[in-house]
Amino acid sequence: MLFYSFFKTQVGQHVTVELKNDLAIQGVLESVDQFLNFKLKDIKVVDEERYPHMLSVKNCFVRGSVVRYVQLSPPTVDTALLQDAARREAQSTQQMQQAKPNVAPPVA
Amino acid sequence: MSQLQPYVDCKVSVVMNDGRLVVGILRGLDQTTNIIMQSCQERIFSEDEAVEVVDLGLYMIRGDNIALIGLIDEVADAALDLDSLRGEPLQPVKH
Amino acid sequence: MTDVASANAAAAAGPTSSFSMVEEPLDLVRLSLDERIYVKLRGDRELRGRLHAYDQHLNMVLGEVEETITIVDVDEESNTQSVRTVNRKVPMLFVRGDGVILVSPPSRAS
């Protein structure tokens, strides 16, 4: 849930989503869901000359599974907060692991 | 609530994982991005010929094969001159 | 940076209540937070950047990223291959975990 929460803080920001078909789309992040599917508005394909397929598209939905990268604007990212959140997430997922009976117990 | 719900009954452009581009009217969808599209047309781009348009009819596309769904601005789309438009075919998605 | 071997020795010596020990692969990633790491990705891509966040899927946010893409060009006539690399810098980047092959702390980066 860490990155779902993180991307919710990025709503309204300019991002560039790079897909696994090498298409890169610039736009404003409109929304995100738990699968990290994204909705973008005011979009523009980065290499529009080469890929004019989306000239009449201004809003789009990108399926999370085809995302390779999302380029972000550094001033909008609180890196200290992110690191804290990552540590907390690691702790909570580890505790969930240990609660499962079929997982090998930690070394005593 | 699905992010795609506002696109229902609108003209959309779907980029599929194999690189194809399908334009049609979005009629329905589910959680996994399976979609139903009506009056589908494939638009085939090439570098040295006009955009070829092929009628396909009613499609149900499995979510796994969908890369992107774009909401078409119908005014901008009507203004496109597909006969003079040139572009490379989209590459397939490589996982 | 915490040495993995000594962390493991500490883990073997006593109870595992301390959170800084390496018990599972993702612990090594946790210890790399705020460090510059090397990430190898599918599609002949490599990243070097500062790790700001990760999750169990190895989704990550990296800062001050340098990406290297290796491209192999095949000359059909002479049937020879030439390898070239393309570099680019990205100041802040989210990386989807399904493309990650391996993660290495900076001291082990080639």
XYZ file of C-alpha atoms in Angstrom:
313
model
C 0.000 0.000 0.000
C 3.056 2.263 0.343
C 3.210 3.277 -3.286
C -0.563 3.546 -3.600
C -0.451 6.078 -0.746
C 2.597 7.746 -2.260
C 0.972 8.208 -5.666
C -2.133 9.654 -4.014
C 0.153 12.438 -2.747
C 1.303 12.945 -6.358
C -2.216 13.603 -7.720
C -2.201 16.930 -9.524
C 1.520 16.774 -10.270
C 3.180 16.565 -13.672
C 4.598 13.093 -14.313
C 6.023 11.158 -17.237
C 4.886 7.548 -17.393
C 7.147 5.283 -19.388
C 5.523 2.086 -20.614
C 6.960 -1.324 -21.424
C 6.286 -0.667 -25.126
C 8.727 2.293 -24.917
C 5.908 4.846 -25.190
C 6.428 7.756 -22.791
C 3.454 9.902 -21.829
C 3.652 13.264 -20.097
C 0.637 14.470 -18.175
C -0.948 15.455 -14.907
C -1.709 12.591 -12.547
C -5.472 12.532 -12.063
C -5.889 9.389 -9.947
C -4.377 6.062 -8.981
C -5.804 2.773 -7.693
C -4.515 -0.158 -5.622
C -3.076 -1.892 -8.747
C -1.128 1.293 -9.507
C -3.236 1.860 -12.596
C -2.981 5.558 -13.390
C -5.304 8.126 -14.882
C -3.592 11.063 -16.568
C -4.967 14.303 -17.998
C -3.606 16.878 -20.445
C -1.384 14.182 -21.893
C 1.223 14.393 -24.613
C 3.256 11.540 -26.024
C 6.934 12.459 -25.624
C 7.918 11.402 -29.156
C 4.754 12.572 -30.896
C 6.329 12.762 -34.366
C 7.218 9.114 -34.229
C 4.060 7.966 -32.424
C 1.109 10.158 -33.517
C -1.374 7.515 -32.305
C -2.697 9.562 -29.411
C -3.072 12.987 -31.023
C -6.809 13.128 -30.261
C -6.438 11.770 -26.716
C -6.189 14.205 -23.806
C -7.104 11.913 -20.917
C -6.027 8.322 -20.502
C -5.951 5.313 -18.234
C -2.667 3.401 -18.048
C -2.734 -0.179 -16.799
C -0.252 -0.581 -13.952
C 1.152 -3.837 -15.317
C 2.604 -2.092 -18.391
C 4.337 0.708 -16.490
C 8.135 0.574 -16.467
C 8.907 3.928 -14.827
C 7.198 7.048 -13.597
C 9.388 10.135 -13.708
C 8.562 12.489 -10.865
C 9.344 16.068 -10.011
C 11.857 15.991 -7.090
C 10.480 18.994 -5.141
C 7.141 17.170 -4.809
C 8.748 14.142 -3.156
C 9.459 14.161 0.589
C 12.307 11.649 0.597
C 12.693 11.552 4.396
C 8.999 10.745 4.775
C 9.276 8.081 2.066
C 12.195 6.368 3.791
C 10.335 6.316 7.102
C 7.279 4.905 5.385
C 9.405 2.237 3.672
C 10.894 1.166 7.019
C 7.442 0.985 8.583
C 6.126 -1.002 5.614
C 9.067 -3.437 5.884
C 8.342 -3.953 9.568
C 4.643 -4.548 9.079
C 5.062 -6.963 6.148
C 7.711 -8.863 8.117
C 5.355 -9.191 11.084
C 2.664 -10.472 8.731
C 5.142 -13.042 7.376
C 6.002 -14.228 10.860
C 2.335 -14.573 11.750
C 1.962 -17.191 9.002
C 2.438 -20.704 10.446
C 3.865 -22.182 7.235
C 6.826 -19.817 7.146
C 10.066 -21.088 8.666
C 10.649 -19.591 12.138
C 13.480 -17.092 12.559
C 16.895 -18.351 13.651
C 16.965 -18.602 17.440
C -15.098 2.725 -7.725
C -13.404 2.106 -11.013
C -11.280 4.845 -12.505
C -12.625 3.855 -15.926
C -16.326 4.308 -15.124
C -16.380 7.902 -16.484
C -15.130 6.597 -19.858
C -18.146 4.281 -20.336
C -20.243 5.130 -23.430
C -17.431 7.352 -24.692
C -15.229 6.886 -27.725
C -11.908 5.457 -26.614
C -8.636 4.397 -28.146
C -7.104 1.223 -26.742
C -3.408 0.412 -27.049
C -3.010 -3.344 -26.846
C 0.083 -5.188 -25.665
C 0.820 -6.512 -29.167
C 1.037 -2.919 -30.434
C -2.386 -2.700 -32.059
C -4.570 0.372 -31.674
C -8.322 -0.195 -31.475
C -10.829 2.663 -31.472
C -14.436 2.156 -30.404
C -17.145 2.916 -27.886
C -16.493 1.607 -24.393
C -19.607 -0.199 -23.179
C -18.481 -2.049 -20.100
C -15.574 -3.103 -17.925
C -14.671 -4.996 -14.783
C -12.054 -4.897 -12.000
C -9.390 -6.626 -14.112
C -9.781 -4.147 -17.005
C -11.610 -6.648 -19.206
C -13.601 -4.351 -21.485
C -16.442 -4.462 -23.994
C -16.102 -2.171 -26.979
C -18.670 -1.524 -29.672
C -18.097 -0.405 -33.271
C -14.400 -1.191 -33.049
C -11.990 -0.089 -35.730
C -8.325 -0.902 -35.834
C -6.057 1.939 -36.939
C -2.893 0.667 -38.556
C -0.087 3.238 -38.707
C 2.819 3.046 -41.094
C 5.755 5.265 -41.952
C 5.076 5.572 -45.656
C 1.361 4.979 -46.137
C -1.924 6.428 -44.957
C -3.432 5.132 -41.728
C -5.422 2.022 -42.607
C -8.781 1.636 -40.863
C -10.263 -1.856 -40.466
C -13.788 -2.482 -39.127
C -13.849 -5.107 -36.382
C -17.296 -4.894 -34.767
C -18.022 -5.810 -31.139
C -15.023 -6.854 -29.036
C -14.449 -8.104 -25.522
C -10.768 -7.520 -24.760
C -9.098 -9.277 -21.855
C -7.495 -6.854 -19.406
C -4.081 -8.544 -19.514
C -3.716 -7.473 -23.139
C -4.501 -3.809 -22.554
C -1.710 -1.284 -22.114
C -3.647 1.965 -22.212
C -7.159 3.314 -22.727
C -7.349 6.853 -24.045
C -10.474 9.001 -23.975
C -10.895 10.397 -27.473
C -11.668 14.070 -27.884
C -14.141 13.687 -30.741
C -13.603 17.214 -32.091
C -9.835 16.694 -32.232
C -10.340 13.213 -33.684
C -12.614 14.478 -36.467
C -9.944 17.057 -37.319
C -7.289 14.366 -37.804
C -6.402 13.697 -41.405
C -5.725 9.968 -41.277
C -4.815 9.933 -44.991
C -1.811 12.159 -44.486
C -0.845 10.981 -40.990
C 2.350 8.914 -40.789
C 3.790 7.136 -37.814
C 5.711 4.078 -36.740
C 3.746 1.067 -35.601
C 3.704 0.884 -31.791
C 6.067 -1.654 -30.306
C 4.712 -4.652 -28.450
C 4.857 -4.581 -24.648
C 7.866 -6.515 -23.333
C 7.451 -7.650 -19.750
C 26.664 0.615 6.023
C 25.935 -2.449 8.158
C 27.999 -5.428 7.153
C 25.769 -8.337 6.174
C 28.064 -11.011 7.580
C 28.316 -9.391 10.997
C 24.579 -8.785 11.024
C 24.022 -12.460 10.332
C 26.521 -13.427 13.035
C 24.608 -11.236 15.460
C 21.385 -12.884 14.354
C 22.845 -16.344 14.998
C 24.204 -15.340 18.379
C 21.067 -14.011 19.989
C 17.292 -13.639 19.758
C 15.973 -11.919 16.664
C 14.238 -8.995 18.289
C 16.533 -6.386 16.767
C 15.149 -4.902 13.580
C 18.545 -4.257 11.974
C 19.392 -7.892 11.215
C 19.428 -9.587 7.855
C 17.092 -12.564 7.935
C 15.518 -12.398 4.525
C 16.568 -10.968 1.166
C 14.484 -7.816 1.467
C 16.352 -6.889 4.671
C 19.382 -6.172 2.519
C 17.267 -3.748 0.540
C 16.024 -2.117 3.753
C 19.612 -1.554 4.864
C 20.254 0.200 1.550
C 17.671 2.928 2.202
C 19.209 6.371 1.641
C 22.218 4.710 -0.041
C 23.138 4.697 -3.702
C 22.293 1.288 -5.126
C 22.651 -0.572 -8.394
C 19.557 -2.130 -9.953
C 19.561 -4.486 -12.914
C 16.326 -4.575 -14.874
C 14.782 -6.594 -17.676
C 15.434 -5.286 -21.162
C 19.185 -4.691 -20.665
C 18.633 -1.707 -18.408
C 20.644 -0.751 -15.350
C 20.026 1.988 -12.801
C 22.236 3.656 -10.234
C 20.512 5.903 -7.752
C 19.651 6.718 -4.161
C 17.016 4.412 -2.690
C 14.204 6.387 -1.070
C 11.511 3.696 -0.832
C 10.694 0.112 -1.756
C 7.997 -2.469 -1.045
C 7.690 -6.268 -1.116
C 7.237 -6.261 -4.917
C 10.515 -4.324 -5.241
C 8.691 -1.313 -6.525
C 11.098 1.528 -5.748
C 11.583 5.254 -5.745
C 15.139 6.271 -6.629
C 16.687 9.722 -6.652
C 19.513 11.165 -8.814
C 19.216 8.194 -11.138
C 21.541 7.302 -13.939
C 20.069 4.802 -16.372
C 22.211 2.749 -18.747
C 20.571 0.906 -21.630
C 22.666 -1.626 -23.539
C 21.756 -1.956 -27.184
C 23.144 -4.662 -29.463
C 23.146 -3.714 -33.145
C 23.495 -6.548 -35.637
C 24.920 -5.689 -39.025
C 23.112 -8.109 -41.344
C 25.641 -7.853 -44.191
C 28.812 -8.574 -42.277
C 26.900 -10.559 -39.616
C 28.752 -8.723 -36.842
C 27.394 -7.387 -33.581
C 28.229 -4.075 -32.029
C 27.267 -3.138 -28.493
C 26.541 0.433 -27.485
C 25.170 1.965 -24.333
C 22.843 4.904 -23.895
C 22.955 6.871 -20.641
C 20.455 9.312 -19.236
C 19.849 11.012 -15.931
C 16.496 11.200 -14.166
C 16.225 13.230 -10.941
C 13.390 11.220 -9.345
C 12.062 7.913 -10.602
C 9.474 5.328 -9.587
C 10.484 1.861 -10.827
C 7.921 -0.906 -11.091
C 9.138 -4.026 -9.300
C 8.176 -6.595 -11.929
C 11.088 -5.456 -14.095
C 13.726 -5.810 -11.376
C 16.264 -8.638 -11.739
C 18.659 -7.760 -8.908
C 19.557 -5.063 -6.408
C 23.084 -4.466 -5.132
C 24.378 -2.093 -2.443
C 26.888 0.472 -3.707
C 30.083 -1.201 -2.467
C 29.286 -4.243 -4.566
C 28.316 -2.298 -7.674
C 30.571 -2.931 -10.619
